[in-house]
Short mmCIF file of C-alpha atoms in Angstrom, two decimals:
data_model
loop_
_atom_site.label_atom_id
_atom_site.label_comp_id
_atom_site.label_asym_id
_atom_site.label_seq_id
_atom_site.Cartn_x
_atom_site.Cartn_y
_atom_site.Cartn_z
CA UNK A 30 -0.01 0.02 -0.04
CA UNK A 31 0.99 3.38 -0.74
CA UNK A 32 0.83 6.52 1.41
CA UNK A 33 -1.34 9.46 1.14
CA UNK A 34 0.38 12.69 0.27
CA UNK A 35 -0.83 15.79 1.61
CA UNK A 36 0.35 19.26 0.56
CA UNK A 37 -1.56 22.36 1.72
CA UNK A 38 -0.07 24.81 -0.68
CA UNK A 39 1.90 24.56 -3.82
CA UNK A 40 3.03 27.53 -5.88
CA UNK A 41 4.85 27.06 -9.03
CA UNK A 42 5.68 29.28 -11.83
CA UNK A 43 6.86 27.43 -14.76
CA UNK A 44 6.75 23.96 -16.14
CA UNK A 45 8.46 23.27 -19.52
CA UNK A 46 10.12 21.31 -21.90
CA UNK A 47 8.31 17.76 -21.38
CA UNK A 48 8.13 18.33 -17.82
CA UNK A 49 5.12 16.83 -15.86
CA UNK A 50 3.26 18.27 -12.82
CA UNK A 51 1.29 15.56 -11.26
CA UNK A 52 -1.12 15.95 -8.61
CA UNK A 53 -2.46 12.65 -7.54
CA UNK A 54 -1.27 8.93 -8.03
CA UNK A 55 -0.20 7.63 -11.13
CA UNK A 56 1.24 4.26 -12.53
CA UNK A 57 3.74 5.12 -15.12
CA UNK A 58 5.51 8.42 -16.27
CA UNK A 59 7.77 8.52 -19.09
CA UNK A 60 9.63 11.85 -20.17
CA UNK A 61 12.11 12.49 -23.03
CA UNK A 62 13.73 15.54 -23.96
CA UNK A 63 16.42 16.35 -27.03
CA UNK A 64 17.94 19.70 -26.77
CA UNK A 65 20.46 21.46 -29.30
CA UNK A 66 21.70 24.69 -28.08
CA UNK A 67 23.64 26.76 -30.30
CA UNK A 68 25.20 30.14 -29.15
CA UNK A 69 26.98 32.40 -31.91
CA UNK A 70 28.62 35.71 -31.65
CA UNK A 71 26.34 37.05 -34.12
CA UNK A 72 22.62 36.80 -34.32
CA UNK A 73 22.37 33.95 -37.23
CA UNK A 74 19.86 31.30 -37.73
CA UNK A 75 20.02 29.19 -40.97
CA UNK A 76 16.87 27.37 -40.63
CA UNK A 77 17.81 23.92 -41.45
CA UNK A 78 20.22 23.34 -38.71
CA UNK A 79 20.07 20.25 -36.32
CA UNK A 80 18.29 17.93 -38.63
CA UNK A 81 21.21 15.68 -39.13
CA UNK A 82 22.08 13.53 -35.97
CA UNK A 83 24.72 14.06 -33.32
CA UNK A 84 25.76 10.85 -31.78
CA UNK A 85 24.57 12.33 -28.07
CA UNK A 86 20.96 12.02 -29.43
CA UNK A 87 21.22 8.45 -30.68
CA UNK A 88 23.73 6.67 -28.43
CA UNK A 89 21.93 3.97 -26.32
CA UNK A 90 22.04 4.87 -22.59
CA UNK A 91 22.96 1.86 -20.47
CA UNK A 92 20.45 0.84 -18.16
CA UNK A 93 21.11 -0.43 -14.69
CA UNK A 94 20.85 -4.04 -14.43
CA UNK A 95 19.52 -5.61 -11.09
CA UNK A 96 20.46 -9.08 -11.35
CA UNK A 97 19.57 -9.93 -7.71
CA UNK A 98 15.88 -10.35 -7.13
CA UNK A 99 14.59 -7.82 -4.68
CA UNK A 100 11.91 -8.40 -2.01
CA UNK A 101 10.90 -4.85 -0.41
CA UNK A 102 8.74 -5.21 2.81
CA UNK A 103 7.14 -1.88 3.67
CA UNK A 104 5.58 -1.13 6.95
CA UNK A 105 3.84 2.28 6.73
CA UNK A 106 3.56 3.22 10.44
CA UNK A 107 1.90 6.76 9.63
CA UNK A 108 -0.08 6.58 6.21
CA UNK A 109 0.33 10.09 5.38
CA UNK A 110 3.14 12.20 4.05
CA UNK A 111 2.33 15.87 4.85
CA UNK A 112 3.95 18.78 3.67
CA UNK A 113 2.87 22.51 4.68
CA UNK A 114 3.96 24.58 1.51
CA UNK A 115 6.12 24.21 -1.80
CA UNK A 116 7.46 27.11 -3.57
CA UNK A 117 8.87 25.84 -6.78
CA UNK A 118 10.02 28.27 -9.49
CA UNK A 119 10.60 25.94 -12.50
CA UNK A 120 10.59 22.46 -13.75
CA UNK A 121 12.28 21.96 -16.84
CA UNK A 122 13.59 19.37 -19.46
CA UNK A 123 11.76 16.32 -18.82
CA UNK A 124 11.69 16.67 -15.14
CA UNK A 125 8.90 15.47 -12.88
CA UNK A 126 7.19 17.26 -10.03
CA UNK A 127 4.93 14.57 -8.35
CA UNK A 128 2.44 14.85 -5.38
CA UNK A 129 1.13 11.66 -4.86
CA UNK A 130 2.39 8.05 -5.33
CA UNK A 131 3.33 6.27 -8.65
CA UNK A 132 4.84 2.90 -9.60
CA UNK A 133 7.50 3.68 -12.45
CA UNK A 134 9.11 6.76 -13.65
CA UNK A 135 11.30 6.82 -16.66
CA UNK A 136 13.02 10.05 -17.73
CA UNK A 137 15.75 10.80 -20.41
CA UNK A 138 17.31 14.07 -21.46
CA UNK A 139 20.26 14.57 -24.19
CA UNK A 140 21.55 17.94 -24.58
CA UNK A 141 24.23 19.21 -26.84
CA UNK A 142 25.67 22.58 -26.61
CA UNK A 143 27.80 24.39 -29.32
CA UNK A 144 29.33 27.71 -29.32
CA UNK A 145 30.33 29.22 -32.37
CA UNK A 146 32.68 32.45 -32.59
CA UNK A 147 33.83 34.09 -35.58
CA UNK A 148 37.66 33.95 -36.37
CA UNK A 149 39.19 37.18 -35.48
CA UNK A 150 40.70 37.56 -38.79
CA UNK A 151 37.44 37.18 -40.45
CA UNK A 152 35.21 39.56 -38.59
CA UNK A 153 35.24 41.95 -41.40
CA UNK A 154 32.99 39.43 -43.31
CA UNK A 155 30.19 38.72 -41.09
CA UNK A 156 27.43 36.73 -42.80
CA UNK A 157 24.07 38.96 -43.21
CA UNK A 158 21.68 37.91 -40.36
CA UNK A 159 17.83 37.81 -41.26
CA UNK A 160 17.20 39.27 -38.00
CA UNK A 161 19.33 41.88 -36.41
CA UNK A 162 19.15 42.79 -32.64
CA UNK A 163 21.32 45.19 -31.19
CA UNK A 164 22.02 46.05 -27.39
CA UNK A 165 20.08 49.35 -27.54
CA UNK A 166 17.09 47.63 -29.44
CA UNK B 9 17.63 -10.12 -1.24
CA UNK B 10 14.99 -8.70 1.50
CA UNK B 11 14.85 -5.42 2.34
CA UNK B 12 12.42 -3.94 4.76
CA UNK B 13 11.55 -0.24 5.31
CA UNK B 14 9.60 1.28 8.16
CA UNK B 15 8.01 4.53 7.03
CA UNK B 16 7.36 6.46 10.34
CA UNK B 17 5.43 10.00 10.47
CA UNK B 18 6.95 12.20 8.00
CA UNK B 19 5.72 16.22 8.29
CA UNK B 20 7.50 18.62 6.41
CA UNK B 21 7.05 22.61 6.56
CA UNK B 22 7.94 24.71 3.93
CA UNK B 23 9.81 23.64 0.89
CA UNK B 24 11.54 26.32 -1.50
CA UNK B 25 12.89 25.00 -4.78
CA UNK B 26 14.59 26.96 -7.46
CA UNK B 27 14.56 24.39 -10.35
CA UNK B 28 13.85 20.79 -11.02
CA UNK B 29 15.69 20.01 -14.43
CA UNK B 30 17.26 17.64 -16.82
CA UNK B 31 15.65 14.21 -16.17
CA UNK B 32 15.04 14.99 -12.16
CA UNK B 33 12.02 14.29 -9.98
CA UNK B 34 10.61 15.97 -7.10
CA UNK B 35 8.41 13.59 -5.43
CA UNK B 36 6.21 13.71 -2.31
CA UNK B 37 4.89 10.07 -2.23
CA UNK B 38 5.82 6.44 -2.70
CA UNK B 39 7.51 4.98 -5.94
CA UNK B 40 8.71 1.53 -7.13
CA UNK B 41 11.18 1.96 -9.71
CA UNK B 42 12.85 5.22 -10.95
CA UNK B 43 15.11 5.18 -14.21
CA UNK B 44 16.40 8.61 -15.00
CA UNK B 45 19.34 9.38 -17.52
CA UNK B 46 20.91 12.64 -18.82
CA UNK B 47 23.44 13.00 -21.57
CA UNK B 48 25.13 16.41 -21.82
CA UNK B 49 27.63 17.18 -24.48
CA UNK B 50 29.91 19.96 -24.38
CA UNK B 51 33.29 18.75 -25.72
CA UNK B 52 36.24 20.73 -26.79
CA UNK B 53 34.88 20.69 -30.44
CA UNK B 54 31.72 22.27 -29.31
CA UNK B 55 33.49 25.60 -29.43
CA UNK B 56 33.80 26.28 -33.03
CA UNK B 57 35.83 29.25 -33.90
CA UNK B 58 35.83 30.00 -37.50
CA UNK B 59 33.33 30.61 -40.46
CA UNK B 60 29.80 31.10 -39.20
CA UNK B 61 28.18 28.01 -41.14
CA UNK B 62 25.02 26.06 -40.78
CA UNK B 63 25.36 23.02 -38.16
CA UNK B 64 24.38 19.49 -39.15
CA UNK B 65 21.80 20.21 -42.01
CA UNK B 66 19.79 17.42 -43.43
CA UNK B 67 21.83 14.45 -44.79
CA UNK B 68 25.12 15.18 -42.98
#
Protein backbone atom coordinates (compact mmCIF):
# COMPACT_ATOMS: atom_id res chain seq x y z
CA UNK A 1 0.00 0.00 0.00
CA UNK A 2 1.15 3.47 -0.77
CA UNK A 3 0.87 6.47 1.48
CA UNK A 4 -1.35 9.48 1.16
CA UNK A 5 0.40 12.72 0.20
CA UNK A 6 -0.96 15.90 1.69
CA UNK A 7 0.29 19.30 0.52
CA UNK A 8 -1.57 22.34 1.73
CA UNK A 9 -0.13 24.84 -0.70
CA UNK A 10 1.79 24.61 -3.97
CA UNK A 11 3.13 27.66 -5.75
CA UNK A 12 4.89 26.92 -9.02
CA UNK A 13 5.71 29.38 -11.78
CA UNK A 14 6.86 27.45 -14.84
CA UNK A 15 6.61 23.90 -16.15
CA UNK A 16 8.24 23.43 -19.54
CA UNK A 17 10.02 21.15 -22.05
CA UNK A 18 8.47 17.71 -21.48
CA UNK A 19 8.11 18.18 -17.74
CA UNK A 20 5.24 16.83 -15.73
CA UNK A 21 3.40 18.30 -12.76
CA UNK A 22 1.25 15.49 -11.42
CA UNK A 23 -1.14 15.96 -8.52
CA UNK A 24 -2.61 12.61 -7.52
CA UNK A 25 -1.44 9.04 -7.92
CA UNK A 26 -0.18 7.69 -11.21
CA UNK A 27 1.04 4.39 -12.60
CA UNK A 28 3.76 5.22 -15.10
CA UNK A 29 5.45 8.44 -16.23
CA UNK A 30 7.82 8.65 -19.20
CA UNK A 31 9.50 11.90 -20.16
CA UNK A 32 11.90 12.58 -23.03
CA UNK A 33 13.72 15.71 -24.11
CA UNK A 34 16.34 16.37 -26.80
CA UNK A 35 17.99 19.77 -26.85
CA UNK A 36 20.40 21.36 -29.29
CA UNK A 37 21.59 24.69 -27.91
CA UNK A 38 23.64 26.84 -30.27
CA UNK A 39 25.17 30.11 -29.19
CA UNK A 40 26.74 32.32 -31.84
CA UNK A 41 28.75 35.46 -31.64
CA UNK A 42 26.34 37.03 -34.12
CA UNK A 43 22.56 36.71 -34.43
CA UNK A 44 22.38 34.04 -37.11
CA UNK A 45 19.94 31.24 -37.72
CA UNK A 46 20.02 29.24 -40.92
CA UNK A 47 16.73 27.39 -40.53
CA UNK A 48 17.81 23.90 -41.46
CA UNK A 49 20.12 23.24 -38.56
CA UNK A 50 20.11 20.24 -36.28
CA UNK A 51 18.24 18.05 -38.75
CA UNK A 52 21.27 15.82 -39.06
CA UNK A 53 21.96 13.67 -36.04
CA UNK A 54 24.62 14.09 -33.40
CA UNK A 55 25.83 10.95 -31.59
CA UNK A 56 24.64 12.30 -28.25
CA UNK A 57 21.03 12.03 -29.49
CA UNK A 58 21.35 8.48 -30.82
CA UNK A 59 23.80 6.66 -28.54
CA UNK A 60 22.01 4.16 -26.33
CA UNK A 61 22.19 4.93 -22.62
CA UNK A 62 22.95 1.80 -20.60
CA UNK A 63 20.35 0.80 -18.05
CA UNK A 64 21.26 -0.39 -14.59
CA UNK A 65 20.77 -4.11 -14.43
CA UNK A 66 19.39 -5.40 -11.12
CA UNK A 67 20.55 -8.99 -11.18
CA UNK A 68 19.55 -9.93 -7.61
CA UNK A 69 15.83 -10.49 -7.01
CA UNK A 70 14.71 -7.84 -4.56
CA UNK A 71 11.88 -8.32 -2.04
CA UNK A 72 10.85 -5.06 -0.46
CA UNK A 73 8.68 -5.01 2.65
CA UNK A 74 7.19 -1.68 3.54
CA UNK A 75 5.73 -0.99 6.94
CA UNK A 76 3.81 2.26 6.85
CA UNK A 77 3.41 3.19 10.48
CA UNK A 78 2.02 6.53 9.41
CA UNK A 79 -0.18 6.49 6.30
CA UNK A 80 0.37 10.19 5.56
CA UNK A 81 3.16 12.30 4.06
CA UNK A 82 2.46 15.85 5.03
CA UNK A 83 3.96 19.04 3.61
CA UNK A 84 2.78 22.53 4.52
CA UNK A 85 3.93 24.43 1.45
CA UNK A 86 6.04 24.13 -1.70
CA UNK A 87 7.43 27.06 -3.59
CA UNK A 88 8.92 26.05 -6.91
CA UNK A 89 10.11 28.40 -9.62
CA UNK A 90 10.60 26.03 -12.54
CA UNK A 91 10.53 22.44 -13.68
CA UNK A 92 12.23 21.92 -17.00
CA UNK A 93 13.68 19.42 -19.48
CA UNK A 94 11.91 16.12 -18.84
CA UNK A 95 11.65 16.57 -15.09
CA UNK A 96 8.82 15.44 -12.85
CA UNK A 97 7.11 17.15 -9.94
CA UNK A 98 4.80 14.63 -8.36
CA UNK A 99 2.49 14.94 -5.37
CA UNK A 100 1.17 11.47 -4.83
CA UNK A 101 2.44 7.97 -5.37
CA UNK A 102 3.47 6.25 -8.55
CA UNK A 103 4.95 2.99 -9.71
CA UNK A 104 7.44 3.74 -12.48
CA UNK A 105 9.22 6.90 -13.57
CA UNK A 106 11.30 6.92 -16.70
CA UNK A 107 13.13 10.02 -17.81
CA UNK A 108 15.72 10.78 -20.45
CA UNK A 109 17.39 14.05 -21.45
CA UNK A 110 19.99 14.60 -24.14
CA UNK A 111 21.63 17.98 -24.47
CA UNK A 112 24.19 19.24 -26.97
CA UNK A 113 25.76 22.63 -26.50
CA UNK A 114 27.69 24.36 -29.26
CA UNK A 115 29.33 27.74 -29.16
CA UNK A 116 30.35 29.31 -32.44
CA UNK A 117 32.68 32.28 -32.55
CA UNK A 118 33.87 34.13 -35.60
CA UNK A 119 37.52 33.99 -36.46
CA UNK A 120 39.16 37.24 -35.38
CA UNK A 121 40.61 37.68 -38.88
CA UNK A 122 37.26 37.11 -40.62
CA UNK A 123 35.11 39.48 -38.56
CA UNK A 124 35.06 41.93 -41.46
CA UNK A 125 33.01 39.42 -43.51
CA UNK A 126 30.14 38.74 -41.14
CA UNK A 127 27.28 36.91 -42.88
CA UNK A 128 24.03 38.83 -43.17
CA UNK A 129 21.56 37.89 -40.47
CA UNK A 130 17.84 37.67 -41.19
CA UNK A 131 17.05 39.40 -37.90
CA UNK A 132 19.39 41.88 -36.40
CA UNK A 133 19.20 42.66 -32.70
CA UNK A 134 21.35 45.24 -31.03
CA UNK A 135 21.85 46.07 -27.38
CA UNK A 136 20.00 49.35 -27.73
CA UNK A 137 17.05 47.63 -29.42
CA UNK B 1 17.63 -9.98 -1.12
CA UNK B 2 15.11 -8.95 1.52
CA UNK B 3 14.77 -5.29 2.26
CA UNK B 4 12.55 -3.87 4.96
CA UNK B 5 11.56 -0.21 5.23
CA UNK B 6 9.64 1.25 8.17
CA UNK B 7 7.96 4.52 7.23
CA UNK B 8 7.27 6.50 10.37
CA UNK B 9 5.57 9.85 10.55
CA UNK B 10 6.80 12.47 8.09
CA UNK B 11 5.75 16.08 8.49
CA UNK B 12 7.53 18.72 6.45
CA UNK B 13 7.10 22.47 6.77
CA UNK B 14 7.98 24.70 3.83
CA UNK B 15 9.97 23.64 0.77
CA UNK B 16 11.68 26.26 -1.39
CA UNK B 17 12.95 25.03 -4.74
CA UNK B 18 14.50 27.05 -7.53
CA UNK B 19 14.43 24.44 -10.28
CA UNK B 20 14.01 20.78 -11.11
CA UNK B 21 15.68 20.11 -14.46
CA UNK B 22 17.26 17.57 -16.83
CA UNK B 23 15.43 14.36 -15.95
CA UNK B 24 15.20 15.04 -12.25
CA UNK B 25 12.27 14.33 -10.00
CA UNK B 26 10.75 15.98 -7.00
CA UNK B 27 8.38 13.52 -5.39
CA UNK B 28 6.14 13.62 -2.39
CA UNK B 29 4.88 10.07 -2.24
CA UNK B 30 5.92 6.48 -2.78
CA UNK B 31 7.47 4.93 -5.84
CA UNK B 32 8.65 1.50 -6.96
CA UNK B 33 11.07 2.10 -9.82
CA UNK B 34 12.91 5.17 -11.07
CA UNK B 35 15.02 5.29 -14.22
CA UNK B 36 16.51 8.68 -14.99
CA UNK B 37 19.30 9.47 -17.40
CA UNK B 38 20.82 12.63 -18.75
CA UNK B 39 23.46 13.01 -21.44
CA UNK B 40 25.15 16.38 -21.72
CA UNK B 41 27.63 16.93 -24.51
CA UNK B 42 29.98 19.89 -24.51
CA UNK B 43 33.28 18.52 -25.78
CA UNK B 44 36.18 20.83 -26.73
CA UNK B 45 35.11 20.65 -30.37
CA UNK B 46 31.77 22.18 -29.36
CA UNK B 47 33.54 25.50 -29.35
CA UNK B 48 33.93 26.33 -32.99
CA UNK B 49 36.05 29.31 -33.96
CA UNK B 50 35.85 29.96 -37.65
CA UNK B 51 33.32 30.77 -40.36
CA UNK B 52 29.75 30.92 -39.09
CA UNK B 53 28.33 28.05 -41.14
CA UNK B 54 25.16 26.01 -40.58
CA UNK B 55 25.46 23.04 -38.23
CA UNK B 56 24.43 19.53 -39.21
CA UNK B 57 21.95 20.23 -41.98
CA UNK B 58 19.88 17.35 -43.41
CA UNK B 59 21.88 14.45 -44.83
CA UNK B 60 25.07 15.20 -42.95
